[in-house]
Coordinates of C-alpha atoms and ligand atoms in Angstrom, one line a residue:
M771 CA 124.2 87.9 97.7
L772 CA 121.5 86.0 99.5
Q773 CA 121.3 82.4 98.2
I774 CA 118.7 80.1 99.7
D775 CA 119.3 76.6 98.6
D776 CA 116.9 73.7 99.2
V777 CA 115.9 75.0 102.6
R778 CA 113.6 72.9 104.7
V779 CA 112.2 73.9 108.1
R780 CA 110.3 71.6 110.5
I781 CA 108.7 73.1 113.5
P782 CA 107.8 70.9 116.5
V783 CA 104.1 70.9 117.5
T784 CA 102.2 69.0 120.2
G785 CA 102.0 65.2 120.2
G786 CA 105.6 64.7 118.9
R787 CA 104.5 65.9 115.5
W788 CA 106.2 68.4 113.1
V789 CA 104.9 71.1 110.8
E790 CA 106.9 71.2 107.6
A791 CA 106.6 75.0 107.2
V792 CA 109.2 75.2 104.4
G793 CA 109.6 72.2 102.1
G794 CA 112.7 72.7 100.0
V795 CA 113.0 76.3 98.8
T796 CA 115.6 77.5 96.4
L797 CA 115.7 81.3 95.9
S798 CA 118.1 84.1 95.5
V799 CA 118.1 87.9 96.1
G800 CA 120.8 89.9 94.2
S801 CA 122.3 93.2 95.1
G802 CA 119.8 96.1 94.8
E803 CA 117.1 93.7 93.7
I804 CA 113.6 93.5 95.2
V805 CA 112.1 90.0 95.2
G806 CA 108.4 89.7 96.1
L807 CA 107.5 86.5 98.0
V808 CA 103.8 85.9 97.7
G809 CA 101.3 83.2 98.6
E810 CA 98.3 82.8 100.9
S811 CA 98.5 82.9 104.6
G812 CA 100.2 79.7 106.1
C813 CA 102.3 79.0 103.0
G814 CA 105.6 79.4 104.9
K815 CA 106.7 82.9 103.9
S816 CA 107.5 84.2 107.3
T817 CA 109.1 80.9 108.4
L818 CA 111.5 81.2 105.3
G819 CA 112.3 84.8 106.4
G820 CA 112.9 83.5 110.0
A821 CA 115.2 80.8 108.6
V822 CA 117.3 83.6 106.9
M823 CA 117.3 85.8 110.1
G824 CA 118.2 82.9 112.4
L825 CA 114.9 83.4 114.2
L826 CA 113.0 80.2 114.1
P827 CA 110.7 78.8 116.8
S828 CA 112.8 76.9 119.4
G829 CA 113.3 73.2 118.5
S830 CA 112.9 73.8 114.8
Q831 CA 115.0 71.8 112.3
L832 CA 116.6 73.6 109.4
S833 CA 118.3 71.9 106.4
G834 CA 119.7 73.2 103.2
Q835 CA 121.9 76.3 102.8
V836 CA 121.5 79.9 103.5
L837 CA 124.4 81.8 102.0
L838 CA 124.9 85.5 102.6
D839 CA 127.7 86.9 100.4
G840 CA 129.0 83.3 100.1
R841 CA 129.0 82.7 103.8
D842 CA 126.8 79.9 105.2
L843 CA 124.7 81.3 108.0
R844 CA 123.6 77.9 109.2
G845 CA 126.9 77.2 111.0
L846 CA 126.8 80.4 113.1
T847 CA 126.7 80.4 116.8
A848 CA 123.9 82.5 118.5
E849 CA 126.4 85.2 119.2
E850 CA 127.7 85.3 115.6
Y851 CA 124.2 85.4 114.3
R852 CA 123.4 88.3 116.6
R853 CA 126.2 90.2 115.1
V854 CA 125.1 89.4 111.5
R855 CA 121.5 90.6 112.3
G856 CA 121.2 94.3 112.1
N857 CA 124.6 94.5 110.4
D858 CA 124.5 92.2 107.3
I859 CA 120.8 91.3 107.3
A860 CA 117.9 93.2 108.8
L861 CA 114.2 92.6 109.3
V862 CA 111.2 94.9 109.0
S863 CA 108.0 93.2 110.2
Q864 CA 104.3 94.0 110.0
D865 CA 103.9 95.8 113.3
P866 CA 106.3 98.7 113.9
S867 CA 105.2 99.1 117.5
A868 CA 106.6 95.6 118.3
S869 CA 110.0 96.6 116.9
L870 CA 110.3 99.8 118.8
D871 CA 110.8 100.2 122.6
P872 CA 107.9 102.4 123.8
T873 CA 109.9 104.0 126.5
F874 CA 112.9 105.3 124.4
A875 CA 113.2 108.2 122.0
V876 CA 113.0 107.0 118.4
G877 CA 116.2 108.7 117.5
A878 CA 118.1 107.0 120.3
Q879 CA 116.8 103.7 119.1
V880 CA 118.2 104.3 115.6
A881 CA 121.5 105.5 117.1
E882 CA 121.6 102.4 119.3
A883 CA 121.2 100.2 116.2
I884 CA 124.3 101.9 114.8
R885 CA 126.3 101.7 118.0
N886 CA 125.5 98.0 118.5
H887 CA 127.5 97.2 115.4
R888 CA 130.0 100.1 115.0
D889 CA 132.6 101.6 117.2
I890 CA 131.6 105.2 117.0
G891 CA 130.9 107.9 119.6
R892 CA 127.5 109.0 120.8
R893 CA 127.6 112.3 119.0
E894 CA 128.5 110.7 115.6
A895 CA 125.8 108.1 116.1
R896 CA 123.3 110.8 116.8
E897 CA 124.2 112.7 113.7
R898 CA 123.9 109.6 111.6
A899 CA 120.6 108.8 113.1
V900 CA 119.2 112.2 112.3
E901 CA 120.4 111.8 108.8
L902 CA 118.7 108.4 108.5
L903 CA 115.5 109.8 109.9
R904 CA 115.6 112.5 107.3
A905 CA 116.3 110.0 104.6
V906 CA 113.2 108.0 105.5
G907 CA 111.1 111.2 105.4
I908 CA 110.6 112.1 109.0
P909 CA 110.0 115.9 108.9
D910 CA 112.2 118.0 111.2
P911 CA 114.2 115.0 112.3
G912 CA 116.5 116.9 114.7
A913 CA 113.5 117.9 116.7
R914 CA 111.6 114.6 116.4
Y915 CA 114.8 112.7 117.5
S916 CA 113.8 112.8 121.2
D917 CA 110.1 111.9 120.8
P918 CA 108.9 108.5 122.0
P919 CA 107.2 106.2 119.5
H920 CA 103.7 107.0 120.7
R921 CA 104.1 110.5 119.3
F922 CA 104.3 109.0 115.8
S923 CA 101.6 107.6 113.5
G924 CA 101.9 104.0 112.3
G925 CA 103.4 105.0 109.0
M926 CA 106.0 107.3 110.7
K927 CA 106.8 104.5 113.1
Q928 CA 107.4 102.1 110.2
R929 CA 109.7 104.8 108.7
V930 CA 111.7 104.8 111.9
V931 CA 112.0 101.0 111.9
I932 CA 113.2 101.1 108.3
A933 CA 115.8 103.7 109.3
A934 CA 117.1 101.4 112.1
A935 CA 117.0 98.4 109.8
L936 CA 119.1 100.2 107.1
A937 CA 121.4 101.9 109.6
N938 CA 124.4 99.7 108.9
D939 CA 123.8 99.2 105.2
P940 CA 122.8 95.5 105.3
S941 CA 123.4 93.3 102.3
V942 CA 119.9 92.0 102.6
L943 CA 116.6 93.3 104.1
I944 CA 113.7 90.9 104.9
A945 CA 110.5 93.0 104.8
D946 CA 107.7 90.8 106.1
E947 CA 104.3 92.4 105.2
P948 CA 105.9 95.8 106.1
T949 CA 102.8 97.9 105.0
T950 CA 99.9 95.5 105.8
A951 CA 98.9 97.4 108.9
L952 CA 99.0 100.8 107.2
D953 CA 96.4 102.6 105.1
V954 CA 96.7 102.4 101.3
T955 CA 98.2 105.8 100.5
I956 CA 100.8 105.4 103.3
Q957 CA 101.6 101.9 102.0
A958 CA 102.5 103.2 98.6
Q959 CA 104.7 105.9 100.1
I960 CA 106.6 103.5 102.3
L961 CA 107.1 101.0 99.5
H962 CA 108.5 103.6 97.2
L963 CA 110.7 104.9 99.9
L964 CA 112.0 101.3 100.6
R965 CA 112.7 100.9 96.9
D966 CA 114.5 104.2 96.5
L967 CA 116.7 103.6 99.6
T968 CA 117.6 100.0 98.8
V969 CA 118.3 100.5 95.1
R970 CA 120.6 103.4 96.0
T971 CA 122.6 101.4 98.6
G972 CA 122.5 98.0 96.7
T973 CA 120.7 96.3 99.6
G974 CA 118.7 93.3 98.3
V975 CA 115.2 93.0 99.6
L976 CA 113.0 90.0 100.1
L977 CA 109.6 91.6 100.3
I978 CA 107.0 89.2 101.8
T979 CA 103.4 90.1 101.0
H980 CA 100.1 88.6 100.1
D981 CA 99.4 91.6 97.9
L982 CA 100.2 91.2 94.2
G983 CA 99.6 94.9 93.6
V984 CA 102.5 95.6 95.9
V985 CA 104.7 93.3 93.9
A986 CA 103.7 94.8 90.6
Q987 CA 104.6 98.3 92.0
V988 CA 108.0 97.7 93.5
C989 CA 109.5 94.3 92.8
D990 CA 111.9 93.1 90.1
R991 CA 111.2 89.5 90.5
I992 CA 108.5 87.4 92.1
A993 CA 108.5 84.0 93.9
V994 CA 105.1 82.4 94.5
M995 CA 105.0 80.1 97.5
Y996 CA 102.4 77.4 98.1
A997 CA 102.2 75.0 101.0
G998 CA 105.9 75.5 101.9
Q999 CA 107.3 75.4 98.4
V1000 CA 108.1 77.9 95.6
V1001 CA 105.9 76.8 92.7
E1002 CA 106.9 79.6 90.3
Q1003 CA 109.4 82.4 90.1
G1004 CA 110.5 84.8 87.4
T1005 CA 110.6 88.5 86.5
V1006 CA 107.5 90.5 87.5
R1007 CA 107.0 91.3 83.9
D1008 CA 107.1 87.7 82.7
V1009 CA 105.0 86.2 85.5
F1010 CA 102.3 88.8 85.4
A1011 CA 102.0 88.7 81.6
D1012 CA 101.9 85.0 81.4
P1013 CA 101.6 83.1 84.7
L1014 CA 102.5 79.4 84.1
H1015 CA 101.5 77.7 87.4
P1016 CA 97.8 77.3 87.9
Y1017 CA 98.2 78.6 91.5
T1018 CA 99.9 81.8 90.2
R1019 CA 97.1 82.3 87.8
A1020 CA 94.5 81.7 90.5
L1021 CA 96.2 84.3 92.7
L1022 CA 96.3 86.9 89.9
D1023 CA 92.7 86.2 89.0
S1024 CA 91.6 86.7 92.6
Q1025 CA 93.1 90.2 92.9
P1026 CA 90.4 92.9 93.2
A1027 CA 91.7 95.0 90.3
A1028 CA 91.3 92.3 87.7
H1029 CA 87.6 92.0 88.5
H1030 CA 86.4 95.4 89.6
Q1031 CA 83.8 95.6 86.8
S1032 CA 81.9 92.3 87.5
G1033 CA 82.0 93.0 91.2
D1034 CA 82.4 89.2 91.6
L1035 CA 85.7 88.4 93.3
P1036 CA 86.8 84.9 92.4
V1037 CA 88.3 83.1 95.3
I1038 CA 90.5 80.0 95.2
L1039 CA 88.3 77.2 96.5
G1040 CA 89.7 75.0 99.3
Q1041 CA 92.5 75.6 101.7
V1042 CA 96.2 75.3 102.0
P1043 CA 96.9 71.7 103.0
D1044 CA 97.8 70.8 106.6
L1045 CA 101.6 71.0 106.7
T1046 CA 101.9 68.4 109.5
D1047 CA 101.1 65.9 106.7
P1048 CA 101.8 67.5 103.3
P1049 CA 100.2 65.7 100.4
A1050 CA 102.4 63.6 98.2
G1051 CA 102.8 64.8 94.6
C1052 CA 101.8 68.3 93.7
R1053 CA 100.6 70.1 96.8
F1054 CA 98.2 72.3 94.9
A1055 CA 96.5 69.3 93.1
A1056 CA 93.4 69.2 95.3
R1057 CA 92.6 72.8 94.4
C1058 CA 93.9 72.9 90.8
A1059 CA 91.5 73.6 87.9
R1060 CA 93.9 71.7 85.6
V1061 CA 94.7 68.7 87.8
H1062 CA 95.4 65.4 85.9
D1063 CA 96.8 61.9 86.5
R1064 CA 100.4 62.8 86.8
C1065 CA 99.9 65.3 89.6
T1066 CA 100.0 62.5 92.2
A1067 CA 103.8 62.5 91.6
A1068 CA 106.0 65.5 92.6
P1069 CA 106.2 67.9 89.6
P1070 CA 109.4 68.6 87.8
V1071 CA 111.0 72.0 88.3
V1072 CA 111.6 73.4 84.8
E1073 CA 113.2 76.6 83.4
T1074 CA 111.0 79.2 81.8
R1075 CA 111.7 82.4 79.9
G1076 CA 114.0 84.9 81.3
G1077 CA 115.6 82.6 83.9
G1078 CA 112.4 81.8 85.7
R1079 CA 111.2 78.4 86.9
V1080 CA 108.0 76.6 87.5
A1081 CA 107.1 73.3 89.2
C1082 CA 104.2 71.9 87.3
W1083 CA 103.4 68.9 85.1
L1084 CA 101.8 71.1 82.6
H1085 CA 105.2 72.4 81.6
D1086 CA 107.3 69.2 81.7
A1087 CA 108.3 69.7 78.1
L1088 CA 110.5 72.7 79.2
P1089 CA 114.1 72.0 80.1
P1090 CA 114.7 70.8 83.7
V1091 CA 116.5 73.3 86.0
A1092 CA 120.2 72.7 85.9
Q1093 CA 121.8 71.6 89.1
E1094 CA 123.1 74.8 90.8
A1095 CA 126.8 75.0 91.4
S1096 CA 127.3 75.6 95.1
Ligands
LIG2350 N1 105.7 78.8 116.0 C1 105.0 77.9 115.2 N2 104.5 76.8 115.8 C2 103.8 75.9 115.0 N3 103.5 76.1 113.8 C3 104.0 77.2 113.1 C4 104.7 78.2 113.8 N4 105.0 79.2 113.0 C5 104.5 78.8 111.8 N5 103.9 77.6 111.9 C6 103.2 76.9 110.8 O1 104.0 76.9 109.7 C7 103.2 77.1 108.5 C8 103.8 78.3 107.8 O2 103.5 79.5 108.6 P1 104.0 80.9 108.2 O3 105.5 80.8 107.8 O4 103.7 81.8 109.2 O5 103.2 81.2 106.8 P2 102.9 82.7 106.1 O6 103.9 83.6 106.6 O7 103.0 82.3 104.7 O8 101.5 83.0 106.5 C9 101.8 77.2 108.9 O9 101.2 75.9 108.8 C10 101.9 77.6 110.4 O10 100.8 77.1 111.1
LIG2351 MG1 103.6 85.5 107.5

């Protein structure tokens, strides 16, 4: 349903220069599927989400295709995109307070999300909003309908945002670090809620996170992004059992759970390269434990087990990824 094909995004910065925030990403999210998009800060995850939502910084250049249920979103006018947002695709971001109007009742905001896209009466919208608030676990939703956001905790606010995002049964939900601001037990509750709701409705989810534990808990597939590119993707089971890209391995090794006994948390040395001037060849080469001569050239993208793919010279004996029919 969501097919991202060779998407590139350049964002203008000062001095007539550009940041290549996304450098040729191909990725899909199927119906009812949750795909975890991981990578360090600054790797282009949010910009890729923005490219799908039609919400890029002004002056940005976008190339490639973003197909939603076969329809190319790139050609849409601002007005058409506004209609698609909240109806066919929806966004849940890190800070629920930023998504809610502080001066309006939470229930009215969910009802408005429905009425913006459907020709239904106030009363019906209110009833559906109460139902949605119940579905996301707001206790006594009929009574809480009229409360303003500040009467809700962070976790409860994020539940309201999720209710509004799912109000019109979107095909795809982009969830950008939806639980990062919440405490750990609430995080798990919200993620499982998100999973239950979307699996039931068939909504596909692109779950952006820097937390591999989150991916292990709720995702079907994982895509690992480094310096604007997806370096490895596959099923969660395959990639966690046997990460093929040295960056994926380094990320997995740096997760706290893997090293709780030694108390020594390995970090990945070095930094994500400056994307105003991305390095030629493999972008991870400067930090890679297994770098060798060939890494000065762009790595081949090859097919791995279970329909996965990896972009790394260590695996160039695997079959190249077939050209996608589009
Ligand atoms: N509005 C913007 N103006 C300039 N550069 C930006 C802007 N948004 C993102 N970038 C740059 O694009 C790159 C990717 O950023 P982002 O998509 O936010 O990464 P992530 O979500 O993975 O942390 C970074 O180098 C970041 O500095
Ligand atoms: Mg981000």
